[in-house]
Amino acid sequence: MKRFFGTILLVSSLILASNKPVSQNAGTTSDYLIQATLWYQSSPEMKALYIQGFNMAKSNLSNFVKDRKEKPQAVVVDIDETMLDNSPFEGRLIHTGKSFRPEIWKEWTDLAKAKALPGAVEFTKYAKSQGVSIIYISNRDTTEIEKTLQNLNNEGFEFAQKENLYFKTKESSKDARRKLVAEKYDIVMLIGDNLSDFNTLFDKRDGSEFDLVDKFKSQFGYRYIILPNPTYGDWEKPITKGTKTDEERYNARKSKVVGF
């Protein structure tokens, strides 16, 4: 009889344990990326937004070329999640339960297999037809230049040559690199998925960026073309500030979600 009740108690405990919420330990999982990555890879809305953005860029460029100055004109573009789709890298993190690590990222970029995003290649071809150069400013490391060039050329991008690539050396801010480009070119437009792709004022991420968006609202859709990226970006910095572990970052993200 005791053994019978002991068996019931054990079974009951197992049932109760199975009904408990599964702990979302970010140290062993990147499940928080699943919905965003699925949207990026599976929604036609994502494709439509990129096409819309590049259509807008082409329309604006046709007007900018009418106002040529002494310097040749150029459009500055970001690479990751602007021209190239790195969502398979996020997929790798999800399936392996790992968080971002530079060495895993380098494994991905070394493959040179990222696909062009909708409308991106076509925009570079249109820019070339208008006599406007494309300058790629990226926070990829300089050790990734060769494989990135291979990737861009494999996908058919115009202006994919070393002199048109400005990669990160010491600082993440792109301001100094934009200034170098501005010495040679009249920058008529900037395209990216992160506000810091447009103006150094967005580098701070101290809460002022919301007011700055209002301040520069006339530039969005005109000289600033912003593209969607729900998986990562500087917008996360204020949310995860001060965290040290993946689990702390997970809890910080969850705590910022507003409900009712």
Coordinates of C-alpha atoms in Angstrom, one line a residue:
M1 CA 0.0 0.0 0.0
K2 CA 2.8 2.4 0.9
R3 CA 4.5 1.6 -2.4
F4 CA 1.2 2.3 -4.2
F5 CA 0.8 5.7 -2.6
G6 CA 4.4 6.4 -3.2
T7 CA 3.9 5.7 -6.9
I8 CA 0.9 8.1 -7.0
L9 CA 2.9 10.8 -5.3
L10 CA 5.8 10.4 -7.7
V11 CA 3.5 10.5 -10.7
S12 CA 1.6 13.6 -9.3
S13 CA 4.9 15.3 -8.8
L14 CA 6.0 14.6 -12.4
I15 CA 2.7 16.0 -13.7
L16 CA 3.0 19.1 -11.6
A17 CA 6.6 19.6 -12.7
S18 CA 5.6 19.2 -16.4
N19 CA 3.0 21.9 -16.0
K20 CA 5.4 24.5 -14.6
P21 CA 6.5 27.2 -17.1
V22 CA 9.8 26.4 -18.8
S23 CA 12.5 28.7 -17.6
Q24 CA 13.7 30.9 -20.5
N25 CA 17.4 30.7 -19.6
A26 CA 19.1 33.0 -22.2
G27 CA 22.4 31.4 -21.3
T28 CA 21.4 28.2 -23.2
T29 CA 18.8 29.6 -25.6
S30 CA 18.2 32.4 -28.1
D31 CA 14.5 31.7 -28.3
Y32 CA 13.8 35.4 -28.0
L33 CA 15.0 35.7 -31.6
I34 CA 12.5 33.2 -33.0
Q35 CA 9.5 35.5 -33.7
A36 CA 11.6 38.3 -35.2
T37 CA 13.7 35.9 -37.3
L38 CA 10.6 34.1 -38.6
W39 CA 9.0 37.5 -39.5
Y40 CA 12.2 38.4 -41.3
Q41 CA 12.4 35.2 -43.3
S42 CA 8.8 34.3 -43.8
S43 CA 6.6 37.4 -44.1
P44 CA 5.8 39.0 -47.5
E45 CA 5.5 42.2 -45.5
M46 CA 9.2 42.2 -44.9
K47 CA 9.8 41.9 -48.7
A48 CA 7.3 44.6 -49.4
L49 CA 9.0 47.0 -47.0
Y50 CA 12.4 46.6 -48.6
I51 CA 11.0 47.0 -52.1
Q52 CA 9.1 50.1 -50.8
G53 CA 12.3 51.5 -49.3
F54 CA 14.4 51.0 -52.4
N55 CA 11.6 52.3 -54.7
M56 CA 11.6 55.5 -52.6
A57 CA 15.3 55.7 -52.8
K58 CA 15.3 55.4 -56.6
S59 CA 12.6 58.1 -56.9
N60 CA 14.5 60.5 -54.7
L61 CA 17.8 59.8 -56.4
S62 CA 16.3 60.8 -59.8
N63 CA 15.7 64.2 -58.3
F64 CA 19.1 64.6 -56.6
V65 CA 21.0 64.0 -59.8
K66 CA 19.4 67.1 -61.3
D67 CA 21.2 69.2 -58.7
R68 CA 24.8 68.0 -59.3
K69 CA 27.7 69.9 -57.6
E70 CA 31.4 69.9 -58.1
K71 CA 32.0 66.6 -56.3
P72 CA 30.6 63.4 -57.7
Q73 CA 27.5 62.1 -56.0
A74 CA 27.3 59.1 -53.8
V75 CA 24.8 57.1 -51.7
V76 CA 26.1 55.7 -48.5
V77 CA 24.7 52.3 -47.6
D78 CA 25.0 49.9 -44.6
I79 CA 25.6 46.3 -45.5
D80 CA 24.0 44.0 -42.9
E81 CA 20.2 43.8 -43.0
T82 CA 20.4 46.7 -45.5
M83 CA 22.0 45.1 -48.6
L84 CA 22.7 41.5 -47.3
D85 CA 20.4 39.2 -45.4
N86 CA 22.1 37.6 -42.4
S87 CA 19.0 36.0 -40.9
P88 CA 20.5 32.5 -41.3
F89 CA 23.1 33.6 -38.7
E90 CA 20.2 34.3 -36.3
G91 CA 18.8 31.0 -37.2
R92 CA 22.1 29.4 -36.3
L93 CA 21.9 31.0 -32.9
I94 CA 18.3 29.8 -32.4
H95 CA 19.0 26.2 -33.4
T96 CA 22.3 25.9 -31.3
G97 CA 21.0 27.8 -28.3
K98 CA 23.9 30.2 -28.4
S99 CA 24.1 33.9 -28.1
F100 CA 26.1 36.2 -30.4
R101 CA 29.8 35.6 -30.4
P102 CA 32.3 37.3 -32.8
E103 CA 33.8 33.9 -33.8
I104 CA 30.4 32.5 -34.8
W105 CA 29.7 35.7 -36.8
K106 CA 33.1 35.3 -38.6
E107 CA 32.2 31.7 -39.5
W108 CA 29.1 33.0 -41.2
T109 CA 30.7 35.9 -43.1
D110 CA 33.6 33.6 -44.2
L111 CA 31.0 31.6 -46.1
A112 CA 30.1 34.6 -48.2
K113 CA 26.6 33.2 -48.7
A114 CA 24.4 36.0 -47.5
K115 CA 21.6 36.7 -50.0
A116 CA 20.8 40.1 -51.4
L117 CA 17.8 41.8 -49.8
P118 CA 14.8 42.6 -52.0
G119 CA 15.4 45.6 -54.2
A120 CA 19.0 46.2 -53.1
V121 CA 21.0 45.0 -56.1
E122 CA 18.5 46.7 -58.4
F123 CA 19.1 50.0 -56.6
T124 CA 22.8 49.8 -57.0
K125 CA 22.3 49.3 -60.7
Y126 CA 20.0 52.2 -60.9
A127 CA 22.5 54.4 -59.1
K128 CA 25.2 53.4 -61.5
S129 CA 22.9 54.3 -64.5
Q130 CA 22.5 57.7 -63.0
G131 CA 26.2 58.3 -62.5
V132 CA 26.0 58.0 -58.7
S133 CA 28.4 55.9 -56.7
I134 CA 27.5 53.4 -53.9
I135 CA 29.7 53.6 -50.8
Y136 CA 29.5 50.8 -48.3
I137 CA 30.0 51.8 -44.7
S138 CA 29.8 48.8 -42.4
N139 CA 30.7 47.8 -38.9
R140 CA 32.1 44.5 -40.1
D141 CA 35.7 44.1 -39.1
T142 CA 38.4 44.9 -41.7
T143 CA 39.4 41.2 -41.6
E144 CA 36.0 40.5 -43.3
I145 CA 36.6 42.7 -46.3
E146 CA 37.7 40.0 -48.8
K147 CA 34.9 37.7 -48.1
T148 CA 32.4 40.5 -48.0
L149 CA 33.6 41.6 -51.5
Q150 CA 33.2 38.1 -52.7
N151 CA 29.7 37.9 -51.3
L152 CA 28.6 41.3 -52.7
N153 CA 30.0 40.4 -56.2
N154 CA 28.4 37.0 -56.1
E155 CA 25.1 38.7 -55.6
G156 CA 25.6 41.2 -58.4
F157 CA 26.0 44.4 -56.4
E158 CA 27.6 47.4 -58.3
F159 CA 30.6 49.3 -56.8
A160 CA 31.7 46.2 -54.8
Q161 CA 35.4 47.1 -54.8
K162 CA 37.8 47.8 -51.9
E163 CA 38.0 51.5 -52.4
N164 CA 34.2 51.7 -51.9
L165 CA 34.2 49.8 -48.6
Y166 CA 34.7 51.5 -45.2
F167 CA 34.8 49.0 -42.4
K168 CA 35.3 49.3 -38.7
T169 CA 38.8 49.8 -37.4
K170 CA 38.6 51.0 -33.8
E171 CA 35.2 52.7 -33.2
S172 CA 31.7 51.6 -34.0
S173 CA 30.5 55.2 -34.8
K174 CA 30.4 55.7 -38.5
D175 CA 30.8 59.5 -38.3
A176 CA 34.5 59.6 -39.0
R177 CA 34.1 57.3 -42.0
R178 CA 31.2 59.4 -43.4
K179 CA 33.4 62.5 -43.1
L180 CA 36.1 60.7 -45.1
V181 CA 33.6 59.9 -47.8
A182 CA 32.2 63.5 -47.8
E183 CA 35.7 64.7 -48.6
K184 CA 35.5 63.0 -52.0
Y185 CA 31.7 62.8 -52.6
D186 CA 28.5 64.8 -52.3
I187 CA 26.5 62.3 -50.1
V188 CA 23.0 62.7 -51.4
M189 CA 21.4 59.9 -49.5
L190 CA 22.0 57.3 -46.7
I191 CA 20.4 53.9 -46.4
G192 CA 20.5 51.7 -43.4
D193 CA 18.6 49.7 -40.7
N194 CA 20.0 51.6 -37.7
L195 CA 19.5 55.2 -36.9
S196 CA 23.3 55.6 -36.3
D197 CA 23.7 54.8 -40.1
F198 CA 22.4 58.4 -40.7
N199 CA 23.7 60.8 -38.2
T200 CA 26.2 60.7 -35.3
L201 CA 23.6 62.3 -33.0
F202 CA 21.9 58.9 -32.9
D203 CA 25.0 57.3 -31.5
K204 CA 24.2 58.2 -27.9
R205 CA 21.2 56.0 -27.2
D206 CA 20.3 57.9 -24.0
G207 CA 16.6 58.4 -24.7
S208 CA 17.1 61.5 -26.7
E209 CA 16.9 59.5 -30.0
F210 CA 13.1 59.6 -29.9
D211 CA 13.1 63.4 -30.0
L212 CA 15.8 63.3 -32.6
V213 CA 13.6 61.2 -34.9
D214 CA 11.0 64.1 -34.6
K215 CA 13.8 66.6 -35.3
F216 CA 14.9 64.8 -38.5
K217 CA 11.4 63.6 -39.6
S218 CA 11.6 65.6 -42.8
Q219 CA 14.7 63.6 -43.8
F220 CA 13.2 60.1 -43.4
G221 CA 11.9 58.9 -46.7
Y222 CA 13.9 61.6 -48.4
R223 CA 17.7 61.6 -47.6
Y224 CA 17.4 58.9 -44.9
I225 CA 15.9 55.6 -46.0
I226 CA 15.5 53.3 -43.0
L227 CA 14.9 49.6 -43.5
P228 CA 13.4 47.0 -41.1
N229 CA 15.5 44.9 -38.7
P230 CA 13.6 43.4 -35.7
T231 CA 16.4 41.1 -34.6
Y232 CA 19.2 43.3 -33.3
G233 CA 20.4 46.9 -33.3
D234 CA 21.5 49.9 -31.2
W235 CA 17.9 50.2 -30.0
E236 CA 18.7 47.3 -27.6
K237 CA 21.6 49.1 -25.8
P238 CA 19.4 51.1 -23.3
I239 CA 17.4 47.9 -22.6
T240 CA 20.3 45.7 -21.8
K241 CA 22.6 48.3 -20.3
G242 CA 24.4 47.1 -17.2
T243 CA 23.7 43.4 -17.8
K244 CA 26.6 40.9 -17.8
T245 CA 25.1 37.5 -18.6
D246 CA 22.8 36.2 -21.3
E247 CA 20.2 35.5 -18.6
E248 CA 20.3 39.0 -17.3
R249 CA 19.8 40.3 -20.8
Y250 CA 16.9 38.1 -21.3
N251 CA 15.2 39.3 -18.1
A252 CA 16.0 42.9 -19.0
R253 CA 14.3 42.5 -22.4
K254 CA 11.3 40.9 -20.8
S255 CA 11.0 43.5 -18.1
K256 CA 10.7 46.3 -20.7
V257 CA 7.7 44.7 -22.5
V258 CA 4.6 46.8 -21.8
G259 CA 1.3 45.0 -21.1
F260 CA -2.0 45.8 -19.7

